[in-house]
Amino acid sequence: MSNLYYCELLKLWKSPIRFLMVLAGIAPVFFTVFPQFMDQMAADAPVSWDLIILGNLSYFNLLIGIPLFYLITGYIFAYEYKHNIISQLFCYPNSRNSILFAKFLAISTCIVITTAISFIGLLIIGFIWKSSGFEIQTLLGGVDLYIFSIILQIFLIPFAICLSISKKSMVLPVGVAIILVIVTGFTTGTTVSQIFPWAIPLNVILHLGNHATMENIMFFTGIVILILFCIVTTWYSKRLYNKID
């Protein structure tokens, strides 16, 4: 298992994916810090690091996470077919479930790394931007939000795996991801977003960050829906992967 996991990580490291992960981690930092910086420069407005943290995670969960991680998922599964090594892979003394789990772990690792880059980016800017009133306790107090963000994004990955396995390419998961981002954007703030799996991570983050509240019953309903969605798509991805040639 460890060898399979290492091979998947090595595959990603040797690809342009590693550069996309860095850019994806930095982009939300820029989108959230720059407006606050301009406000302070223009009117000497106070800087709210709580809002910067929530904005960072909102951009990450709404615009960055879904397309990036669906792209990574598609790449990981399409790689063997593109290089015609899928038959060789299945001849190794490892079960298909083990191979699938190694890929899932590699994708999950990418989520952790990209989120960490975004977190560290805010930390660095906080130390450099001395006039912002940055206190490290504020950022460390938001660590739980970043952890929740990682977990919730991981729950969405099995669906991307199903798409990647079914078409053996990157096109379908990336195309679907773009549609999902648009739908999530349009449904944000509505009742639909509280039960739409791809909008639930953003709702949970905003609720836990006390920026937007929802009834406890809807909060826990969204969590349950996301967990059940993950379980069902995980089962189906295993079924698909054990049947493909």
PDB file of C-alpha atoms in Angstrom:
ATOM      1  CA  MET A   1       0.000   0.000   0.000  1.00  0.00           C
ATOM      2  CA  SER A   2       2.749   2.462   0.920  1.00  0.00           C
ATOM      3  CA  ASN A   3       4.493   1.842  -2.416  1.00  0.00           C
ATOM      4  CA  LEU A   4       1.278   2.494  -4.312  1.00  0.00           C
ATOM      5  CA  TYR A   5       0.730   5.721  -2.394  1.00  0.00           C
ATOM      6  CA  TYR A   6       4.320   6.828  -3.003  1.00  0.00           C
ATOM      7  CA  CYS A   7       3.984   6.128  -6.742  1.00  0.00           C
ATOM      8  CA  GLU A   8       0.828   8.243  -6.952  1.00  0.00           C
ATOM      9  CA  LEU A   9       2.494  11.145  -5.164  1.00  0.00           C
ATOM     10  CA  LEU A  10       5.567  10.828  -7.388  1.00  0.00           C
ATOM     11  CA  LYS A  11       3.328  10.885 -10.448  1.00  0.00           C
ATOM     12  CA  LEU A  12       1.806  14.172  -9.295  1.00  0.00           C
ATOM     13  CA  TRP A  13       5.140  15.664  -8.283  1.00  0.00           C
ATOM     14  CA  LYS A  14       6.551  15.117 -11.778  1.00  0.00           C
ATOM     15  CA  SER A  15       3.532  16.767 -13.391  1.00  0.00           C
ATOM     16  CA  PRO A  16       2.435  20.441 -13.672  1.00  0.00           C
ATOM     17  CA  ILE A  17      -0.085  19.679 -10.930  1.00  0.00           C
ATOM     18  CA  ARG A  18       2.384  20.771  -8.249  1.00  0.00           C
ATOM     19  CA  PHE A  19       2.550  24.272  -9.736  1.00  0.00           C
ATOM     20  CA  LEU A  20      -1.253  24.475  -9.958  1.00  0.00           C
ATOM     21  CA  MET A  21      -1.484  23.542  -6.287  1.00  0.00           C
ATOM     22  CA  VAL A  22       0.834  26.395  -5.317  1.00  0.00           C
ATOM     23  CA  LEU A  23      -1.121  28.883  -7.448  1.00  0.00           C
ATOM     24  CA  ALA A  24      -4.419  27.584  -6.079  1.00  0.00           C
ATOM     25  CA  GLY A  25      -3.164  28.015  -2.534  1.00  0.00           C
ATOM     26  CA  ILE A  26      -1.926  31.560  -3.152  1.00  0.00           C
ATOM     27  CA  ALA A  27      -4.889  32.839  -5.198  1.00  0.00           C
ATOM     28  CA  PRO A  28      -7.422  32.987  -2.306  1.00  0.00           C
ATOM     29  CA  VAL A  29      -4.829  34.808  -0.211  1.00  0.00           C
ATOM     30  CA  PHE A  30      -4.513  37.511  -2.868  1.00  0.00           C
ATOM     31  CA  PHE A  31      -8.280  37.793  -3.404  1.00  0.00           C
ATOM     32  CA  THR A  32      -8.934  38.336   0.301  1.00  0.00           C
ATOM     33  CA  VAL A  33      -5.935  40.361   1.436  1.00  0.00           C
ATOM     34  CA  PHE A  34      -5.712  42.800  -1.499  1.00  0.00           C
ATOM     35  CA  PRO A  35      -9.175  44.416  -0.968  1.00  0.00           C
ATOM     36  CA  GLN A  36      -8.425  44.889   2.747  1.00  0.00           C
ATOM     37  CA  PHE A  37      -5.034  46.380   1.873  1.00  0.00           C
ATOM     38  CA  MET A  38      -6.614  48.836  -0.596  1.00  0.00           C
ATOM     39  CA  ASP A  39      -9.257  49.871   1.956  1.00  0.00           C
ATOM     40  CA  GLN A  40      -6.576  50.582   4.525  1.00  0.00           C
ATOM     41  CA  MET A  41      -4.505  52.563   2.038  1.00  0.00           C
ATOM     42  CA  ALA A  42      -7.507  54.621   0.887  1.00  0.00           C
ATOM     43  CA  ALA A  43      -9.250  55.361   4.179  1.00  0.00           C
ATOM     44  CA  ASP A  44      -7.032  53.946   6.894  1.00  0.00           C
ATOM     45  CA  ALA A  45      -9.804  51.407   7.546  1.00  0.00           C
ATOM     46  CA  PRO A  46      -9.193  48.770  10.227  1.00  0.00           C
ATOM     47  CA  VAL A  47      -8.201  45.340   8.985  1.00  0.00           C
ATOM     48  CA  SER A  48     -10.399  42.433  10.013  1.00  0.00           C
ATOM     49  CA  TRP A  49      -8.357  39.232   9.998  1.00  0.00           C
ATOM     50  CA  ASP A  50     -11.453  37.226  10.915  1.00  0.00           C
ATOM     51  CA  LEU A  51     -13.026  38.330   7.636  1.00  0.00           C
ATOM     52  CA  ILE A  52      -9.792  37.651   5.764  1.00  0.00           C
ATOM     53  CA  ILE A  53      -9.725  34.069   7.068  1.00  0.00           C
ATOM     54  CA  LEU A  54     -13.379  33.480   6.176  1.00  0.00           C
ATOM     55  CA  GLY A  55     -12.915  35.121   2.788  1.00  0.00           C
ATOM     56  CA  ASN A  56      -9.853  32.977   2.132  1.00  0.00           C
ATOM     57  CA  LEU A  57     -11.766  29.793   2.897  1.00  0.00           C
ATOM     58  CA  SER A  58     -14.833  30.973   0.982  1.00  0.00           C
ATOM     59  CA  TYR A  59     -12.846  31.573  -2.206  1.00  0.00           C
ATOM     60  CA  PHE A  60     -11.077  28.288  -1.675  1.00  0.00           C
ATOM     61  CA  ASN A  61     -14.257  26.230  -1.228  1.00  0.00           C
ATOM     62  CA  LEU A  62     -16.332  28.028  -3.844  1.00  0.00           C
ATOM     63  CA  LEU A  63     -13.958  28.777  -6.720  1.00  0.00           C
ATOM     64  CA  ILE A  64     -10.693  26.896  -6.219  1.00  0.00           C
ATOM     65  CA  GLY A  65     -11.249  23.558  -4.519  1.00  0.00           C
ATOM     66  CA  ILE A  66     -13.829  21.901  -6.761  1.00  0.00           C
ATOM     67  CA  PRO A  67     -12.167  22.494 -10.168  1.00  0.00           C
ATOM     68  CA  LEU A  68      -8.623  21.932  -8.882  1.00  0.00           C
ATOM     69  CA  PHE A  69      -9.246  18.689  -7.036  1.00  0.00           C
ATOM     70  CA  TYR A  70     -11.478  17.330  -9.804  1.00  0.00           C
ATOM     71  CA  LEU A  71      -8.656  18.121 -12.241  1.00  0.00           C
ATOM     72  CA  ILE A  72      -6.172  16.275 -10.019  1.00  0.00           C
ATOM     73  CA  THR A  73      -8.544  13.318  -9.715  1.00  0.00           C
ATOM     74  CA  GLY A  74      -9.025  13.156 -13.465  1.00  0.00           C
ATOM     75  CA  TYR A  75      -5.278  13.346 -14.040  1.00  0.00           C
ATOM     76  CA  ILE A  76      -4.499  10.546 -11.607  1.00  0.00           C
ATOM     77  CA  PHE A  77      -6.990   8.158 -13.188  1.00  0.00           C
ATOM     78  CA  ALA A  78      -6.383   9.141 -16.802  1.00  0.00           C
ATOM     79  CA  TYR A  79      -2.600   8.811 -16.496  1.00  0.00           C
ATOM     80  CA  GLU A  80      -2.515   5.009 -16.802  1.00  0.00           C
ATOM     81  CA  TYR A  81      -4.764   5.023 -19.865  1.00  0.00           C
ATOM     82  CA  LYS A  82      -2.892   7.872 -21.545  1.00  0.00           C
ATOM     83  CA  HIS A  83       0.432   6.024 -21.163  1.00  0.00           C
ATOM     84  CA  ASN A  84      -1.068   2.573 -21.813  1.00  0.00           C
ATOM     85  CA  ILE A  85       0.114   1.080 -18.527  1.00  0.00           C
ATOM     86  CA  ILE A  86      -3.251   0.210 -16.995  1.00  0.00           C
ATOM     87  CA  SER A  87      -2.914  -3.519 -17.823  1.00  0.00           C
ATOM     88  CA  GLN A  88       0.519  -3.586 -16.218  1.00  0.00           C
ATOM     89  CA  LEU A  89      -0.849  -1.846 -13.122  1.00  0.00           C
ATOM     90  CA  PHE A  90      -3.591  -4.428 -12.680  1.00  0.00           C
ATOM     91  CA  CYS A  91      -1.034  -7.253 -13.004  1.00  0.00           C
ATOM     92  CA  TYR A  92       0.751  -6.162  -9.835  1.00  0.00           C
ATOM     93  CA  PRO A  93       0.072  -8.213  -6.672  1.00  0.00           C
ATOM     94  CA  ASN A  94      -2.238  -5.548  -5.289  1.00  0.00           C
ATOM     95  CA  SER A  95      -6.000  -5.558  -5.230  1.00  0.00           C
ATOM     96  CA  ARG A  96      -7.865  -2.948  -7.227  1.00  0.00           C
ATOM     97  CA  ASN A  97      -9.325  -1.627  -4.002  1.00  0.00           C
ATOM     98  CA  SER A  98      -5.794  -1.034  -2.703  1.00  0.00           C
ATOM     99  CA  ILE A  99      -4.863   0.849  -5.865  1.00  0.00           C
ATOM    100  CA  LEU A 100      -8.046   2.896  -5.631  1.00  0.00           C
ATOM    101  CA  PHE A 101      -7.416   3.717  -1.978  1.00  0.00           C
ATOM    102  CA  ALA A 102      -3.828   4.801  -2.735  1.00  0.00           C
ATOM    103  CA  LYS A 103      -5.137   7.189  -5.367  1.00  0.00           C
ATOM    104  CA  PHE A 104      -7.725   8.523  -2.923  1.00  0.00           C
ATOM    105  CA  LEU A 105      -5.018   9.122  -0.311  1.00  0.00           C
ATOM    106  CA  ALA A 106      -2.862  10.944  -2.864  1.00  0.00           C
ATOM    107  CA  ILE A 107      -5.750  13.234  -3.818  1.00  0.00           C
ATOM    108  CA  SER A 108      -6.520  13.850  -0.135  1.00  0.00           C
ATOM    109  CA  THR A 109      -2.862  14.741   0.422  1.00  0.00           C
ATOM    110  CA  CYS A 110      -3.123  17.322  -2.362  1.00  0.00           C
ATOM    111  CA  ILE A 111      -6.098  18.867  -0.585  1.00  0.00           C
ATOM    112  CA  VAL A 112      -4.137  19.072   2.665  1.00  0.00           C
ATOM    113  CA  ILE A 113      -1.063  20.579   0.983  1.00  0.00           C
ATOM    114  CA  THR A 114      -3.015  23.172  -1.015  1.00  0.00           C
ATOM    115  CA  THR A 115      -4.971  24.248   2.062  1.00  0.00           C
ATOM    116  CA  ALA A 116      -1.735  24.466   4.061  1.00  0.00           C
ATOM    117  CA  ILE A 117      -0.170  26.681   1.371  1.00  0.00           C
ATOM    118  CA  SER A 118      -3.115  29.053   1.649  1.00  0.00           C
ATOM    119  CA  PHE A 119      -2.876  29.088   5.450  1.00  0.00           C
ATOM    120  CA  ILE A 120       0.883  29.678   5.438  1.00  0.00           C
ATOM    121  CA  GLY A 121       0.428  32.421   2.828  1.00  0.00           C
ATOM    122  CA  LEU A 122      -1.842  34.328   5.207  1.00  0.00           C
ATOM    123  CA  LEU A 123       0.634  33.776   8.022  1.00  0.00           C
ATOM    124  CA  ILE A 124       3.518  35.226   6.008  1.00  0.00           C
ATOM    125  CA  ILE A 125       1.509  38.252   4.882  1.00  0.00           C
ATOM    126  CA  GLY A 126       0.400  38.845   8.459  1.00  0.00           C
ATOM    127  CA  PHE A 127       4.008  39.093   9.618  1.00  0.00           C
ATOM    128  CA  ILE A 128       5.025  41.310   6.668  1.00  0.00           C
ATOM    129  CA  TRP A 129       1.989  43.619   6.784  1.00  0.00           C
ATOM    130  CA  LYS A 130       2.782  45.174  10.143  1.00  0.00           C
ATOM    131  CA  SER A 131       0.145  47.929   9.968  1.00  0.00           C
ATOM    132  CA  SER A 132      -2.680  45.380   9.668  1.00  0.00           C
ATOM    133  CA  GLY A 133      -2.750  44.682  13.397  1.00  0.00           C
ATOM    134  CA  PHE A 134      -2.144  41.003  12.761  1.00  0.00           C
ATOM    135  CA  GLU A 135      -2.128  38.722  15.781  1.00  0.00           C
ATOM    136  CA  ILE A 136      -1.035  35.154  15.288  1.00  0.00           C
ATOM    137  CA  GLN A 137      -3.657  33.990  17.805  1.00  0.00           C
ATOM    138  CA  THR A 138      -6.377  35.122  15.381  1.00  0.00           C
ATOM    139  CA  LEU A 139      -5.046  32.966  12.569  1.00  0.00           C
ATOM    140  CA  LEU A 140      -4.337  30.007  14.832  1.00  0.00           C
ATOM    141  CA  GLY A 141      -7.880  30.357  16.142  1.00  0.00           C
ATOM    142  CA  GLY A 142      -9.075  29.643  12.609  1.00  0.00           C
ATOM    143  CA  VAL A 143      -7.149  26.387  12.272  1.00  0.00           C
ATOM    144  CA  ASP A 144     -10.291  24.397  13.044  1.00  0.00           C
ATOM    145  CA  LEU A 145     -12.005  26.030  10.047  1.00  0.00           C
ATOM    146  CA  TYR A 146      -9.157  24.951   7.771  1.00  0.00           C
ATOM    147  CA  ILE A 147      -9.357  21.411   9.142  1.00  0.00           C
ATOM    148  CA  PHE A 148     -13.112  21.319   8.527  1.00  0.00           C
ATOM    149  CA  SER A 149     -12.519  22.633   5.022  1.00  0.00           C
ATOM    150  CA  ILE A 150     -10.059  19.817   4.287  1.00  0.00           C
ATOM    151  CA  ILE A 151     -12.420  17.131   5.586  1.00  0.00           C
ATOM    152  CA  LEU A 152     -15.439  18.467   3.698  1.00  0.00           C
ATOM    153  CA  GLN A 153     -13.496  18.742   0.435  1.00  0.00           C
ATOM    154  CA  ILE A 154     -12.315  15.152   0.843  1.00  0.00           C
ATOM    155  CA  PHE A 155     -15.954  14.043   1.155  1.00  0.00           C
ATOM    156  CA  LEU A 156     -16.547  15.320  -2.398  1.00  0.00           C
ATOM    157  CA  ILE A 157     -13.665  13.436  -4.014  1.00  0.00           C
ATOM    158  CA  PRO A 158     -15.341   9.985  -4.485  1.00  0.00           C
ATOM    159  CA  PHE A 159     -17.830  11.570  -6.905  1.00  0.00           C
ATOM    160  CA  ALA A 160     -14.946  12.937  -8.985  1.00  0.00           C
ATOM    161  CA  ILE A 161     -13.393   9.457  -8.894  1.00  0.00           C
ATOM    162  CA  CYS A 162     -16.616   7.985 -10.307  1.00  0.00           C
ATOM    163  CA  LEU A 163     -16.539  10.498 -13.183  1.00  0.00           C
ATOM    164  CA  SER A 164     -12.866   9.845 -13.902  1.00  0.00           C
ATOM    165  CA  ILE A 165     -13.273   6.067 -13.906  1.00  0.00           C
ATOM    166  CA  SER A 166     -16.363   6.101 -16.106  1.00  0.00           C
ATOM    167  CA  LYS A 167     -14.742   8.059 -18.970  1.00  0.00           C
ATOM    168  CA  LYS A 168     -11.057   7.337 -18.256  1.00  0.00           C
ATOM    169  CA  SER A 169     -10.157  10.967 -18.936  1.00  0.00           C
ATOM    170  CA  MET A 170      -9.837  14.403 -17.337  1.00  0.00           C
ATOM    171  CA  VAL A 171     -12.457  16.032 -19.544  1.00  0.00           C
ATOM    172  CA  LEU A 172     -15.613  14.871 -17.765  1.00  0.00           C
ATOM    173  CA  PRO A 173     -14.583  15.635 -14.160  1.00  0.00           C
ATOM    174  CA  VAL A 174     -13.240  19.071 -15.104  1.00  0.00           C
ATOM    175  CA  GLY A 175     -16.335  19.899 -17.176  1.00  0.00           C
ATOM    176  CA  VAL A 176     -18.665  18.797 -14.396  1.00  0.00           C
ATOM    177  CA  ALA A 177     -16.593  20.733 -11.848  1.00  0.00           C
ATOM    178  CA  ILE A 178     -17.078  23.970 -13.788  1.00  0.00           C
ATOM    179  CA  ILE A 179     -20.840  23.397 -13.902  1.00  0.00           C
ATOM    180  CA  LEU A 180     -20.881  22.615 -10.177  1.00  0.00           C
ATOM    181  CA  VAL A 181     -19.014  25.838  -9.361  1.00  0.00           C
ATOM    182  CA  ILE A 182     -21.576  27.856 -11.348  1.00  0.00           C
ATOM    183  CA  VAL A 183     -24.529  26.098  -9.714  1.00  0.00           C
ATOM    184  CA  THR A 184     -22.974  26.494  -6.258  1.00  0.00           C
ATOM    185  CA  GLY A 185     -22.439  30.205  -6.877  1.00  0.00           C
ATOM    186  CA  PHE A 186     -26.048  30.740  -7.937  1.00  0.00           C
ATOM    187  CA  THR A 187     -27.489  28.753  -5.029  1.00  0.00           C
ATOM    188  CA  THR A 188     -25.296  30.295  -2.309  1.00  0.00           C
ATOM    189  CA  GLY A 189     -27.457  31.836   0.387  1.00  0.00           C
ATOM    190  CA  THR A 190     -30.568  29.913  -0.642  1.00  0.00           C
ATOM    191  CA  THR A 191     -32.254  26.906   0.958  1.00  0.00           C
ATOM    192  CA  VAL A 192     -30.991  24.741  -1.896  1.00  0.00           C
ATOM    193  CA  SER A 193     -27.381  25.404  -0.895  1.00  0.00           C
ATOM    194  CA  GLN A 194     -28.017  23.801   2.500  1.00  0.00           C
ATOM    195  CA  ILE A 195     -28.643  20.403   0.877  1.00  0.00           C
ATOM    196  CA  PHE A 196     -26.520  20.728  -2.287  1.00  0.00           C
ATOM    197  CA  PRO A 197     -23.343  18.699  -1.545  1.00  0.00           C
ATOM    198  CA  TRP A 198     -20.915  21.101  -3.245  1.00  0.00           C
ATOM    199  CA  ALA A 199     -22.349  24.138  -1.433  1.00  0.00           C
ATOM    200  CA  ILE A 200     -22.392  22.486   1.994  1.00  0.00           C
ATOM    201  CA  PRO A 201     -18.647  23.009   2.744  1.00  0.00           C
ATOM    202  CA  LEU A 202     -18.987  26.767   2.211  1.00  0.00           C
ATOM    203  CA  ASN A 203     -22.141  26.925   4.343  1.00  0.00           C
ATOM    204  CA  VAL A 204     -20.483  24.982   7.153  1.00  0.00           C
ATOM    205  CA  ILE A 205     -17.400  27.235   7.132  1.00  0.00           C
ATOM    206  CA  LEU A 206     -19.484  30.412   7.184  1.00  0.00           C
ATOM    207  CA  HIS A 207     -21.676  29.029   9.963  1.00  0.00           C
ATOM    208  CA  LEU A 208     -18.737  27.960  12.131  1.00  0.00           C
ATOM    209  CA  GLY A 209     -17.050  31.302  11.490  1.00  0.00           C
ATOM    210  CA  ASN A 210     -20.186  33.111  12.738  1.00  0.00           C
ATOM    211  CA  HIS A 211     -20.483  34.986   9.448  1.00  0.00           C
ATOM    212  CA  ALA A 212     -23.743  33.371   8.335  1.00  0.00           C
ATOM    213  CA  THR A 213     -25.906  31.339  10.638  1.00  0.00           C
ATOM    214  CA  MET A 214     -28.432  28.648   9.866  1.00  0.00           C
ATOM    215  CA  GLU A 215     -30.678  26.543  12.017  1.00  0.00           C
ATOM    216  CA  ASN A 216     -28.931  23.680  13.808  1.00  0.00           C
ATOM    217  CA  ILE A 217     -31.229  21.147  12.163  1.00  0.00           C
ATOM    218  CA  MET A 218     -30.177  22.360   8.688  1.00  0.00           C
ATOM    219  CA  PHE A 219     -26.523  22.521   9.722  1.00  0.00           C
ATOM    220  CA  PHE A 220     -26.489  18.885  10.851  1.00  0.00           C
ATOM    221  CA  THR A 221     -28.697  17.839   7.936  1.00  0.00           C
ATOM    222  CA  GLY A 222     -26.110  19.230   5.530  1.00  0.00           C
ATOM    223  CA  ILE A 223     -23.313  17.339   7.283  1.00  0.00           C
ATOM    224  CA  VAL A 224     -25.305  14.089   7.174  1.00  0.00           C
ATOM    225  CA  ILE A 225     -26.118  14.578   3.481  1.00  0.00           C
ATOM    226  CA  LEU A 226     -22.448  15.116   2.670  1.00  0.00           C
ATOM    227  CA  ILE A 227     -21.373  12.030   4.632  1.00  0.00           C
ATOM    228  CA  LEU A 228     -24.033   9.852   2.964  1.00  0.00           C
ATOM    229  CA  PHE A 229     -23.064  11.282  -0.434  1.00  0.00           C
ATOM    230  CA  CYS A 230     -19.443  10.344   0.258  1.00  0.00           C
ATOM    231  CA  ILE A 231     -20.380   6.807   1.344  1.00  0.00           C
ATOM    232  CA  VAL A 232     -22.584   6.142  -1.697  1.00  0.00           C
ATOM    233  CA  THR A 233     -20.094   7.528  -4.221  1.00  0.00           C
ATOM    234  CA  THR A 234     -17.236   5.658  -2.542  1.00  0.00           C
ATOM    235  CA  TRP A 235     -19.161   2.396  -2.856  1.00  0.00           C
ATOM    236  CA  TYR A 236     -19.984   3.118  -6.489  1.00  0.00           C
ATOM    237  CA  SER A 237     -16.405   4.106  -7.350  1.00  0.00           C
ATOM    238  CA  LYS A 238     -15.154   0.788  -5.941  1.00  0.00           C
ATOM    239  CA  ARG A 239     -17.767  -1.043  -7.997  1.00  0.00           C
ATOM    240  CA  LEU A 240     -16.752   0.805 -11.168  1.00  0.00           C
ATOM    241  CA  TYR A 241     -13.014   0.341 -10.618  1.00  0.00           C
ATOM    242  CA  ASN A 242     -13.344  -3.382 -10.087  1.00  0.00           C
ATOM    243  CA  LYS A 243     -15.203  -3.729 -13.394  1.00  0.00           C
ATOM    244  CA  ILE A 244     -13.159  -1.592 -15.768  1.00  0.00           C
ATOM    245  CA  ASP A 245     -10.599  -3.048 -18.157  1.00  0.00           C
TER     246      ASP A 245
END
